[in-house]
Coordinates of C-alpha atoms in Angstrom, one line a residue:
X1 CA 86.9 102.7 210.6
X2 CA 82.8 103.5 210.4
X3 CA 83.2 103.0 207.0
X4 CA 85.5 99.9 206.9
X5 CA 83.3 96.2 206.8
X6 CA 85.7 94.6 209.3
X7 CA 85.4 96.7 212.5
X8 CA 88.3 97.4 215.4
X9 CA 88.6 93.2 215.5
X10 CA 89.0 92.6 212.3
X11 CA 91.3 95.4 211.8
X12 CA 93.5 94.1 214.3
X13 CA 93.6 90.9 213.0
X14 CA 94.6 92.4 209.7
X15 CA 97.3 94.1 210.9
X16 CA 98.5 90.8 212.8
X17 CA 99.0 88.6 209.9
X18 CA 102.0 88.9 208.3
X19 CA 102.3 90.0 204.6
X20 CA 103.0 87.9 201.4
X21 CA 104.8 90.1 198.5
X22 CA 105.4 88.0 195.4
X23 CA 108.5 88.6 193.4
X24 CA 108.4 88.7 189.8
X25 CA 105.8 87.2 187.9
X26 CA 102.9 85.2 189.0
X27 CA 104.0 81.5 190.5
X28 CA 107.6 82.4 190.4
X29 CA 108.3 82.9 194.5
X30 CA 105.9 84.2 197.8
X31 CA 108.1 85.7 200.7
X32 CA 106.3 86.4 204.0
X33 CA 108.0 89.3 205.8
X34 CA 111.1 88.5 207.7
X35 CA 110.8 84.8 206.4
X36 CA 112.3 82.9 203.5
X37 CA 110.6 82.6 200.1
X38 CA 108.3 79.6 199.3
X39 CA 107.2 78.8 195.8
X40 CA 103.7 78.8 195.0
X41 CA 100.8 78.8 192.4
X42 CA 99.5 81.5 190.8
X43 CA 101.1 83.8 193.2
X44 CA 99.2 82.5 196.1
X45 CA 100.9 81.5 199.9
X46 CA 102.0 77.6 200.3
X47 CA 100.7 78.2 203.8
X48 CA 103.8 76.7 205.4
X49 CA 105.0 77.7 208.8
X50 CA 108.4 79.6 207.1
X51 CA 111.0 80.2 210.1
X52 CA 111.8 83.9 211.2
X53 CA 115.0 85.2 209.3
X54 CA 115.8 88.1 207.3
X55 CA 114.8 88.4 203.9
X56 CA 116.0 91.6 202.0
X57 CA 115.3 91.3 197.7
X58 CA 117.8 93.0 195.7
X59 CA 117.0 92.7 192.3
X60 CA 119.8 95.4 190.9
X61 CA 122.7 94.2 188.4
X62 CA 125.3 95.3 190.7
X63 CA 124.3 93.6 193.4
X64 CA 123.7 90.6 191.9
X65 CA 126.2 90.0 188.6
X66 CA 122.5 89.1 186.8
X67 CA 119.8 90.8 185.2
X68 CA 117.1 91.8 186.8
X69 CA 114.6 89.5 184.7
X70 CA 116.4 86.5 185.6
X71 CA 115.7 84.2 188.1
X72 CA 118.9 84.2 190.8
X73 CA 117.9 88.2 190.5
X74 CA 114.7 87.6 192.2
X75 CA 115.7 85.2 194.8
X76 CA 119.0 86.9 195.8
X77 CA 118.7 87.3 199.3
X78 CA 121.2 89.5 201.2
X79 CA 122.3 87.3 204.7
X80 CA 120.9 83.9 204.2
X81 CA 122.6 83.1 200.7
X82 CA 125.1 85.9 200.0
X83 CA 127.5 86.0 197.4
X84 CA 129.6 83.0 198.2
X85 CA 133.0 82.4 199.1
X86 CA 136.0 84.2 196.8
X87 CA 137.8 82.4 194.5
X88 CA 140.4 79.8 195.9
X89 CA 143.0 80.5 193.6
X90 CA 144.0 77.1 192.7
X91 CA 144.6 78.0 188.8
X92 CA 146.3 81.1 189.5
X93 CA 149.7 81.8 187.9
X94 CA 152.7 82.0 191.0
X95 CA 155.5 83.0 188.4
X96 CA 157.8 84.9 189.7
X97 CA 157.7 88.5 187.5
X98 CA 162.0 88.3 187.4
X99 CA 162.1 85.4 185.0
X100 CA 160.5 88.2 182.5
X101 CA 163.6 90.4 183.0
X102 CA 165.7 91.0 179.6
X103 CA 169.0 89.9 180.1
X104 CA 171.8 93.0 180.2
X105 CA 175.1 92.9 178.4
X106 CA 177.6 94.1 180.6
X107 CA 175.9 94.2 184.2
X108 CA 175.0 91.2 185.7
X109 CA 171.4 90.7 187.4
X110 CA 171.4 91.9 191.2
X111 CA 168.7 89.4 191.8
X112 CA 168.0 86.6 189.5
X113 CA 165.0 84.4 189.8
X114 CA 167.2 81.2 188.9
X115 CA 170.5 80.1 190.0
X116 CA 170.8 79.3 186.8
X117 CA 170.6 82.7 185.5
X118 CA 173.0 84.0 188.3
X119 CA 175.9 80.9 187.4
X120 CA 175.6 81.8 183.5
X121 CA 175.8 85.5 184.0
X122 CA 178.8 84.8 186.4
X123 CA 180.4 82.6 183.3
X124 CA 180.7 79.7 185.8
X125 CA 178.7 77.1 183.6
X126 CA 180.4 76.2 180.3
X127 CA 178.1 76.4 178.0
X128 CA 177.7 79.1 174.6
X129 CA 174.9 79.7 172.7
X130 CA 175.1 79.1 169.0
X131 CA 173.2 81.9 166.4
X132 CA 172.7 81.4 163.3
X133 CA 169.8 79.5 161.7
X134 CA 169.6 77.2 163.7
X135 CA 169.5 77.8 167.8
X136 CA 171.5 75.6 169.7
X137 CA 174.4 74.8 172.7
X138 CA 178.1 74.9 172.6
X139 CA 179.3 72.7 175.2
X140 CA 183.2 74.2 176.5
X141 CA 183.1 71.2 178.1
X142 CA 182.5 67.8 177.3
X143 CA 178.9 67.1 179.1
X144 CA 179.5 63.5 180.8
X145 CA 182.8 65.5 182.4
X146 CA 180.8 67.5 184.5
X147 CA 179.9 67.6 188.4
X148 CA 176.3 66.3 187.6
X149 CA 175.8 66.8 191.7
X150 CA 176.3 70.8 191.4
X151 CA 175.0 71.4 187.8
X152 CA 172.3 69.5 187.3
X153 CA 170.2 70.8 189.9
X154 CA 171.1 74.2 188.1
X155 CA 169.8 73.6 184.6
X156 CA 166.8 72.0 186.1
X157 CA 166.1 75.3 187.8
X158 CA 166.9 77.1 184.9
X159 CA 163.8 75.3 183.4
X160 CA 161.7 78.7 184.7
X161 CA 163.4 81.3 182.6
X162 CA 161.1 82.6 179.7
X163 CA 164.0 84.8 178.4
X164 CA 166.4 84.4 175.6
X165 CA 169.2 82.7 175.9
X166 CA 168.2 81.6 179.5
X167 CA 165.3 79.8 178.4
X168 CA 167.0 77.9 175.5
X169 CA 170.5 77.1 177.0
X170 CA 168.7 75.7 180.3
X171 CA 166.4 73.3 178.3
X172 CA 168.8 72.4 176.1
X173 CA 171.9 71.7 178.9
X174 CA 169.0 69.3 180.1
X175 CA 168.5 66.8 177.7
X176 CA 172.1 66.9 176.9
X177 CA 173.1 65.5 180.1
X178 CA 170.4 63.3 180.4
X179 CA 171.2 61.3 177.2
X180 CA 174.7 61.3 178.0
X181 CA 175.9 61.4 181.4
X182 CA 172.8 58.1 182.0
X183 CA 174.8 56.3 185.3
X184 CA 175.4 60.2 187.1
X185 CA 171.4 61.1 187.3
X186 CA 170.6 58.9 190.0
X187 CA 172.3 60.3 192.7
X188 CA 171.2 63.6 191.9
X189 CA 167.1 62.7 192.4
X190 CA 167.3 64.2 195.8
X191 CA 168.6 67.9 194.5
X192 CA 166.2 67.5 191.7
X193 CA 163.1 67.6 193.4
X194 CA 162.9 71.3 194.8
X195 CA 163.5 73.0 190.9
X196 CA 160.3 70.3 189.7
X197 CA 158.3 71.1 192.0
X198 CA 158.7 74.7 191.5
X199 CA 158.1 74.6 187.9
X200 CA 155.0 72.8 188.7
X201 CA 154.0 75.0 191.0
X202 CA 154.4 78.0 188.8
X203 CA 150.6 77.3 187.6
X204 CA 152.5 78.8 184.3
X205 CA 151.2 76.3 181.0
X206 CA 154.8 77.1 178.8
X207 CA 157.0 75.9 182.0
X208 CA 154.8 73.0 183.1
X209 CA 155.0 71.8 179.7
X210 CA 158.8 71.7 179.5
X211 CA 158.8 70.5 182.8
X212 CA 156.9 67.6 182.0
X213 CA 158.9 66.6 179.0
X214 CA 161.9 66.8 181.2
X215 CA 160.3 64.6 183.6
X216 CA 159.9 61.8 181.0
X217 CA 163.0 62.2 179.8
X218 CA 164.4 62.0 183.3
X219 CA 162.5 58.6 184.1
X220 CA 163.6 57.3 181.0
X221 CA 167.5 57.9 181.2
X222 CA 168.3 55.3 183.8
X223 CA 166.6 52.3 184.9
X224 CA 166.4 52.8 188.8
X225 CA 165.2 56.6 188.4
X226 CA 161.5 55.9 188.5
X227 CA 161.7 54.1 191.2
X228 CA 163.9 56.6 192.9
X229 CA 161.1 59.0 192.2
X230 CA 158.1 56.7 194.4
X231 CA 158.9 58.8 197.3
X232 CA 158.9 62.1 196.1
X233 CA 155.0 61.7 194.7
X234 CA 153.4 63.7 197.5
X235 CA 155.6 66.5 196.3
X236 CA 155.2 66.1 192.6
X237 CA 151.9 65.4 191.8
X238 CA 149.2 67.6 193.6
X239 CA 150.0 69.5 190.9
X240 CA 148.6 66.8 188.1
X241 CA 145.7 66.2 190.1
X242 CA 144.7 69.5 189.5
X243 CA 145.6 69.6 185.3
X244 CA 144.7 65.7 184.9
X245 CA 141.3 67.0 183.3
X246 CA 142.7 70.4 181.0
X247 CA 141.4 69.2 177.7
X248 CA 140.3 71.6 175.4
X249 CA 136.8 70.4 173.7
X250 CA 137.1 71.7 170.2
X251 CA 134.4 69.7 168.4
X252 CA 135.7 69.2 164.5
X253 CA 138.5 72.1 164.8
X254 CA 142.0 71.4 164.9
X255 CA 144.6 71.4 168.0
X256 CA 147.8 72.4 167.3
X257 CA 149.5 71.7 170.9
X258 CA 149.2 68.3 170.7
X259 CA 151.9 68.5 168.0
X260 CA 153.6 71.0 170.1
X261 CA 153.8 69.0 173.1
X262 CA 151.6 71.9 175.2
X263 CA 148.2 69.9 175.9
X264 CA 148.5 70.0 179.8
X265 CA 145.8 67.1 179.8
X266 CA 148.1 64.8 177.4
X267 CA 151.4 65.5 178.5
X268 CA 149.9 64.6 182.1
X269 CA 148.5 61.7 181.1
X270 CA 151.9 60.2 179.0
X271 CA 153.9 61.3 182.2
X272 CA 151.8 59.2 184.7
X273 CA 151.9 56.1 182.2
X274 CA 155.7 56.7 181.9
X275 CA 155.9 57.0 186.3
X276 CA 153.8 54.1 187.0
X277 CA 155.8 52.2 184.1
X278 CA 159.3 52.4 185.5
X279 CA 158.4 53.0 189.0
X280 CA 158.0 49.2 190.2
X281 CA 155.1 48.1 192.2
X282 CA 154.6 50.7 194.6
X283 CA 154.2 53.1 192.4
X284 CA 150.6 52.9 190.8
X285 CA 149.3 53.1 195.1
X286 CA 151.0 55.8 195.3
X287 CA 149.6 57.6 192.1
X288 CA 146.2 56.7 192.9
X289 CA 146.3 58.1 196.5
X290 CA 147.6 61.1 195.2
X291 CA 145.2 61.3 192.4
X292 CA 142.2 59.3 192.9
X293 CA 140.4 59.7 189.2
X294 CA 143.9 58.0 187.5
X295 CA 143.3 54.3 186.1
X296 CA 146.4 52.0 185.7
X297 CA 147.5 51.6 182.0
X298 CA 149.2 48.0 183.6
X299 CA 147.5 46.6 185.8

């Protein structure tokens, strides 16, 4: 202290005022102890009365997810920003793992994710599949002959197979009966709407792709379906307000699911033309208060 310019007041004061560490290079950010950090100029303190709250720098990878050059590394501040929130989960597949089960010859499935599944294994739908070159359906039964109230609903379900022949005979069966039993679908709207919206749900691209086909289809079979479909929106589309945007931004390169049908973006786009089309008047209101971003193709 003899030798020290400042004396016992000075050193007091010293010790009083708190201390300014800069982070990184000079001008990047000041922090005064136990405060938040305040960007200055060449290094120096703003001067700004900065309120009392922890401050800890933690400049390591691990910590951080960045490098410890960049600039989130040096203003990463344990307890007043943190790392955020996890991940909603929004985008994140719900497919059940049983549709990925490989059909056995001569047991039948204890627990089969599809009814559909469980009736074809049973041999209580009558319907074959065809080998040969070309994949297809043998109907046992002439399709506008059937109980559309109890099988329809079935095939629609059977939509969420990914396995051969499930998969096939299922998608098939659908469009069969849609193009020829047209005057039987309507009634069956109400059982249909549980089997779409788990497809939809599933978050899987392959089955939300054939689901949305079948959709159009469906609307387009009979006159009075889309409008039996207005007030079943609040269960159909949350799901197209989430995909409404999935474009893929190639530039100059080439897209090959737009000739396959699996552009989630497109498809969701044709099926919302196609529901506001045949739906009557109340159904663009309804589209757009389910999905706020969609502009009427009619109106």
């Amino acid at each position: 202290l003899a030798r020290s310019p400042v004396g016992h007041a000075g050193l007091r004061r010293h010790q009083s005022e708190p201390k300014l560490r800069t982070l990184g290079h000079a001008g990047a950010v000041t922090v005064r102890d136990g405060g938040f950090p305040s960007p200055t100029r060449s290094g120096r303190h703003s001067g700004q009365n900065l309120p009392e709250l922890p401050a800890i720098f933690s400049p390591s990878k691990s910590q951080t997810g960045f490098d410890t050059r960049g600039t989130l590394a040096r203003t990463h501040y344990a307890g007043v920003w943190g790392h955020g929130p996890p991940n909603a989960g929004a985008y994140r597949s719900r497919l059940d793992v049983r549709v990925h089960k490989r059909p056995k010859i001569f047991t039948a499935d204890d627990s089969p994710a599809t009814e559909f599944r469980r009736f074809f294994e049973r041999g209580d739908i009558p319907i074959s599949f065809r080998h040969g070159a070309k994949k297809g359906i043998e109907w046992k039964v002439e399709p506008d002959k059937l109980d559309y109230l109890h099988y329809l609903p079935i095939f629609f379900d059977g939509i969420m197979e990914k396995q051969d022949p499930f998969a096939t005979l299922a998608e098939c069966g659908v469009y069969d009966m849609l193009k020829v039993g047209r005057h039987q679908v309507l009634k069956c709207i109400p059982s249909l709407i549980m089997p779409i919206k788990r497809c939809l749900d599933s978050r899987d691209g392959e089955i939300m792709a054939k689901m949305l086909c079948v959709l159009q289809q469906l609307v387009k079979s009979d006159d009075g379906i889309g409008e039996a479909l207005v007030p079943y929106y609040r269960q159909l589309l949350p799901c197209f307000n989430l995909y409404k945007s999935a474009n893929h931004n190639l530039g100059d390169k080439i897209f090959y699911a737009q000739r396959k049908r699996q552009n989630m973006g497109d498809l969701i786009e044709e099926t919302l033309a196609i529901l506001e089309q045949h739906g009557g008047e109340d159904a663009f209101i309804n589209i757009k208060y389910m999905i706020p971003t969609y502009e009427s193709l009619i109106h």
